[in-house]
Amino acid sequence: MKRRCMVSAPSGYAASRATINDQPFGQLFESILGREYFEPAVQQRSRMPMSSWQDETSLTVEVDLPGVKLEDVSIEVHNKVLTISAKRTAESRDGGWDNRRFGEFVEKLQLPDTVDENGVFAKLAHGVLVVKVPKVEQPKPFKVSISVEG
């Protein structure tokens, strides 16, 4: 015999997302743990959503940076390491909840020996940073002729 357990949601329950202000659940947890337990950390180190790929001519990196200003983005290349830094500042608001990421973000990527560090190109458009690192032309193999003596 199978048992079924049916639980009904309290009236006024929003299926999308419950907040700590929901009654009486929110008040119970807030009184036990304190409000700061439910507040997202404003300053945190995090990874930036990104993708990278390479073709015959270049290595490309795309980084999602919504809400980040151009002056808060830094790109450096040193010893075949590409470093992308960005900062997103949190806006001060009362009585809300926000699960977006704020703070400083840093990604370091080891570049292959086949790239030209001096030709790096970057653009920021519509919240997406695109960094292109060109590849250097590799020497092509050539046939060595052998001379015969005597």
mmCIF file of C-alpha atoms in Angstrom:
data_model
loop_
_atom_site.group_PDB
_atom_site.id
_atom_site.type_symbol
_atom_site.label_atom_id
_atom_site.label_comp_id
_atom_site.label_asym_id
_atom_site.label_seq_id
_atom_site.Cartn_x
_atom_site.Cartn_y
_atom_site.Cartn_z
ATOM 1 C CA MET A 1 0.000 0.000 0.000
ATOM 2 C CA LYS A 2 1.456 3.358 -1.059
ATOM 3 C CA ARG A 3 1.074 6.397 1.142
ATOM 4 C CA ARG A 4 0.567 9.845 -0.189
ATOM 5 C CA CYS A 5 1.413 12.995 1.627
ATOM 6 C CA MET A 6 -0.430 16.062 0.462
ATOM 7 C CA VAL A 7 0.689 19.434 1.722
ATOM 8 C CA SER A 8 -1.210 22.567 0.891
ATOM 9 C CA ALA A 9 0.499 25.914 0.657
ATOM 10 C CA PRO A 10 -0.603 28.623 3.079
ATOM 11 C CA SER A 11 -2.923 31.217 1.657
ATOM 12 C CA GLY A 12 -1.110 34.090 -0.004
ATOM 13 C CA TYR A 13 1.889 31.898 -0.856
ATOM 14 C CA ALA A 14 3.675 32.993 -4.025
ATOM 15 C CA ALA A 15 5.013 29.974 -5.855
ATOM 16 C CA SER A 16 7.760 31.919 -7.591
ATOM 17 C CA ARG A 17 9.887 32.899 -4.586
ATOM 18 C CA ALA A 18 9.229 33.194 -0.883
ATOM 19 C CA THR A 19 10.998 36.003 0.946
ATOM 20 C CA ILE A 20 11.872 36.420 4.583
ATOM 21 C CA ASN A 21 9.059 38.937 4.899
ATOM 22 C CA ASP A 22 6.427 36.252 4.279
ATOM 23 C CA GLN A 23 4.268 35.724 7.345
ATOM 24 C CA PRO A 24 4.742 33.919 9.716
ATOM 25 C CA PHE A 25 7.637 31.901 8.306
ATOM 26 C CA GLY A 26 9.933 34.857 7.650
ATOM 27 C CA GLN A 27 9.524 36.309 11.114
ATOM 28 C CA LEU A 28 10.290 32.952 12.727
ATOM 29 C CA PHE A 29 13.602 32.462 10.892
ATOM 30 C CA GLU A 30 14.535 36.116 11.204
ATOM 31 C CA SER A 31 14.052 36.012 14.962
ATOM 32 C CA ILE A 32 16.153 32.841 15.277
ATOM 33 C CA LEU A 33 18.982 33.570 12.838
ATOM 34 C CA GLY A 34 18.874 37.341 12.475
ATOM 35 C CA ARG A 35 18.123 39.332 9.342
ATOM 36 C CA GLU A 36 21.736 39.496 8.141
ATOM 37 C CA TYR A 37 21.672 35.703 7.633
ATOM 38 C CA PHE A 38 19.274 36.203 4.726
ATOM 39 C CA GLU A 39 20.976 39.236 3.223
ATOM 40 C CA PRO A 40 23.224 38.403 0.256
ATOM 41 C CA ALA A 41 26.879 39.266 0.744
ATOM 42 C CA VAL A 42 27.576 42.497 -1.113
ATOM 43 C CA GLN A 43 31.334 42.082 -1.467
ATOM 44 C CA GLN A 44 32.233 38.642 -2.718
ATOM 45 C CA ARG A 45 34.740 37.193 -5.123
ATOM 46 C CA SER A 46 33.128 35.341 -7.923
ATOM 47 C CA ARG A 47 33.752 33.968 -11.354
ATOM 48 C CA MET A 48 32.532 35.871 -14.359
ATOM 49 C CA PRO A 49 30.372 33.960 -16.842
ATOM 50 C CA MET A 50 32.587 33.527 -19.876
ATOM 51 C CA SER A 51 33.420 31.398 -22.852
ATOM 52 C CA SER A 52 36.571 31.066 -24.922
ATOM 53 C CA TRP A 53 37.569 29.414 -28.165
ATOM 54 C CA GLN A 54 40.264 29.581 -30.797
ATOM 55 C CA ASP A 55 40.492 29.261 -34.535
ATOM 56 C CA GLU A 56 43.398 29.445 -36.982
ATOM 57 C CA THR A 57 43.913 33.199 -36.557
ATOM 58 C CA SER A 58 43.031 34.123 -32.958
ATOM 59 C CA LEU A 59 41.920 33.170 -29.473
ATOM 60 C CA THR A 60 38.621 34.792 -28.402
ATOM 61 C CA VAL A 61 37.238 35.299 -24.907
ATOM 62 C CA GLU A 62 33.714 36.595 -24.215
ATOM 63 C CA VAL A 63 32.769 37.696 -20.708
ATOM 64 C CA ASP A 64 29.272 38.664 -19.531
ATOM 65 C CA LEU A 65 29.548 41.948 -17.616
ATOM 66 C CA PRO A 66 26.036 43.393 -17.371
ATOM 67 C CA GLY A 67 25.903 46.690 -15.523
ATOM 68 C CA VAL A 68 29.691 47.127 -15.476
ATOM 69 C CA LYS A 69 31.050 50.481 -16.657
ATOM 70 C CA LEU A 70 33.979 50.677 -19.076
ATOM 71 C CA GLU A 71 36.142 52.473 -16.498
ATOM 72 C CA ASP A 72 35.630 49.536 -14.095
ATOM 73 C CA VAL A 73 37.138 46.977 -16.505
ATOM 74 C CA SER A 74 40.855 46.224 -16.786
ATOM 75 C CA ILE A 75 42.666 43.857 -19.145
ATOM 76 C CA GLU A 76 46.352 42.983 -18.803
ATOM 77 C CA VAL A 77 48.637 40.531 -20.559
ATOM 78 C CA HIS A 78 51.930 39.562 -18.968
ATOM 79 C CA ASN A 79 54.064 36.444 -19.460
ATOM 80 C CA LYS A 80 51.342 34.722 -21.503
ATOM 81 C CA VAL A 81 48.684 35.284 -18.809
ATOM 82 C CA LEU A 82 45.546 37.241 -19.734
ATOM 83 C CA THR A 83 44.017 38.930 -16.664
ATOM 84 C CA ILE A 84 40.513 40.380 -16.858
ATOM 85 C CA SER A 85 39.316 42.415 -13.862
ATOM 86 C CA ALA A 86 35.944 44.073 -13.398
ATOM 87 C CA LYS A 87 34.101 45.798 -10.587
ATOM 88 C CA ARG A 88 30.346 46.105 -10.165
ATOM 89 C CA THR A 89 29.134 48.388 -7.399
ATOM 90 C CA ALA A 90 25.974 47.575 -5.471
ATOM 91 C CA GLU A 91 23.285 50.189 -5.246
ATOM 92 C CA SER A 92 22.057 50.974 -1.750
ATOM 93 C CA ARG A 93 18.406 50.003 -1.369
ATOM 94 C CA ASP A 94 16.208 49.354 1.636
ATOM 95 C CA GLY A 95 13.610 46.624 2.013
ATOM 96 C CA GLY A 96 14.557 44.486 -0.958
ATOM 97 C CA TRP A 97 16.304 41.333 -1.968
ATOM 98 C CA ASP A 98 18.851 41.043 -4.755
ATOM 99 C CA ASN A 99 20.699 37.923 -5.890
ATOM 100 C CA ARG A 100 22.893 39.651 -8.476
ATOM 101 C CA ARG A 101 26.645 39.511 -7.962
ATOM 102 C CA PHE A 102 28.527 42.633 -6.890
ATOM 103 C CA GLY A 103 32.132 43.293 -6.022
ATOM 104 C CA GLU A 104 35.416 42.660 -7.789
ATOM 105 C CA PHE A 105 35.794 39.891 -10.332
ATOM 106 C CA VAL A 106 39.110 38.567 -11.632
ATOM 107 C CA GLU A 107 39.797 35.896 -14.232
ATOM 108 C CA LYS A 108 43.273 34.737 -15.281
ATOM 109 C CA LEU A 109 43.765 32.682 -18.404
ATOM 110 C CA GLN A 110 47.015 31.012 -19.451
ATOM 111 C CA LEU A 111 47.614 31.827 -23.106
ATOM 112 C CA PRO A 112 49.281 29.399 -25.491
ATOM 113 C CA ASP A 113 52.743 30.182 -26.865
ATOM 114 C CA THR A 114 51.242 30.700 -30.320
ATOM 115 C CA VAL A 115 49.634 34.106 -29.546
ATOM 116 C CA ASP A 116 50.859 37.664 -30.074
ATOM 117 C CA GLU A 117 50.624 39.428 -26.692
ATOM 118 C CA ASN A 118 51.090 42.839 -28.325
ATOM 119 C CA GLY A 119 48.064 42.566 -30.628
ATOM 120 C CA VAL A 120 45.287 42.110 -28.051
ATOM 121 C CA PHE A 121 42.005 43.819 -28.998
ATOM 122 C CA ALA A 122 38.999 44.291 -26.675
ATOM 123 C CA LYS A 123 35.539 45.827 -26.920
ATOM 124 C CA LEU A 124 32.643 46.156 -24.481
ATOM 125 C CA ALA A 125 29.174 46.305 -26.014
ATOM 126 C CA HIS A 126 25.724 45.511 -24.580
ATOM 127 C CA GLY A 127 27.226 44.101 -21.366
ATOM 128 C CA VAL A 128 29.532 41.638 -23.162
ATOM 129 C CA LEU A 129 33.310 42.045 -23.182
ATOM 130 C CA VAL A 130 35.009 40.497 -26.226
ATOM 131 C CA VAL A 131 38.792 40.017 -26.095
ATOM 132 C CA LYS A 132 40.655 38.807 -29.181
ATOM 133 C CA VAL A 133 44.257 37.666 -28.997
ATOM 134 C CA PRO A 134 45.806 37.110 -32.438
ATOM 135 C CA LYS A 135 47.978 34.120 -33.134
ATOM 136 C CA VAL A 136 51.449 34.538 -34.548
ATOM 137 C CA GLU A 137 52.173 32.864 -37.829
ATOM 138 C CA GLN A 138 54.026 29.669 -37.158
ATOM 139 C CA PRO A 139 57.073 28.907 -39.277
ATOM 140 C CA LYS A 140 56.196 26.480 -42.014
ATOM 141 C CA PRO A 141 58.325 23.391 -42.504
ATOM 142 C CA PHE A 142 60.548 23.461 -45.528
ATOM 143 C CA LYS A 143 62.495 20.820 -47.351
ATOM 144 C CA VAL A 144 66.287 20.867 -46.988
ATOM 145 C CA SER A 145 68.191 19.823 -50.042
ATOM 146 C CA ILE A 146 71.074 17.449 -49.616
ATOM 147 C CA SER A 147 74.158 17.893 -51.746
ATOM 148 C CA VAL A 148 76.221 14.959 -52.821
ATOM 149 C CA GLU A 149 79.987 15.237 -52.844
ATOM 150 C CA GLY A 150 82.484 13.437 -54.975
#
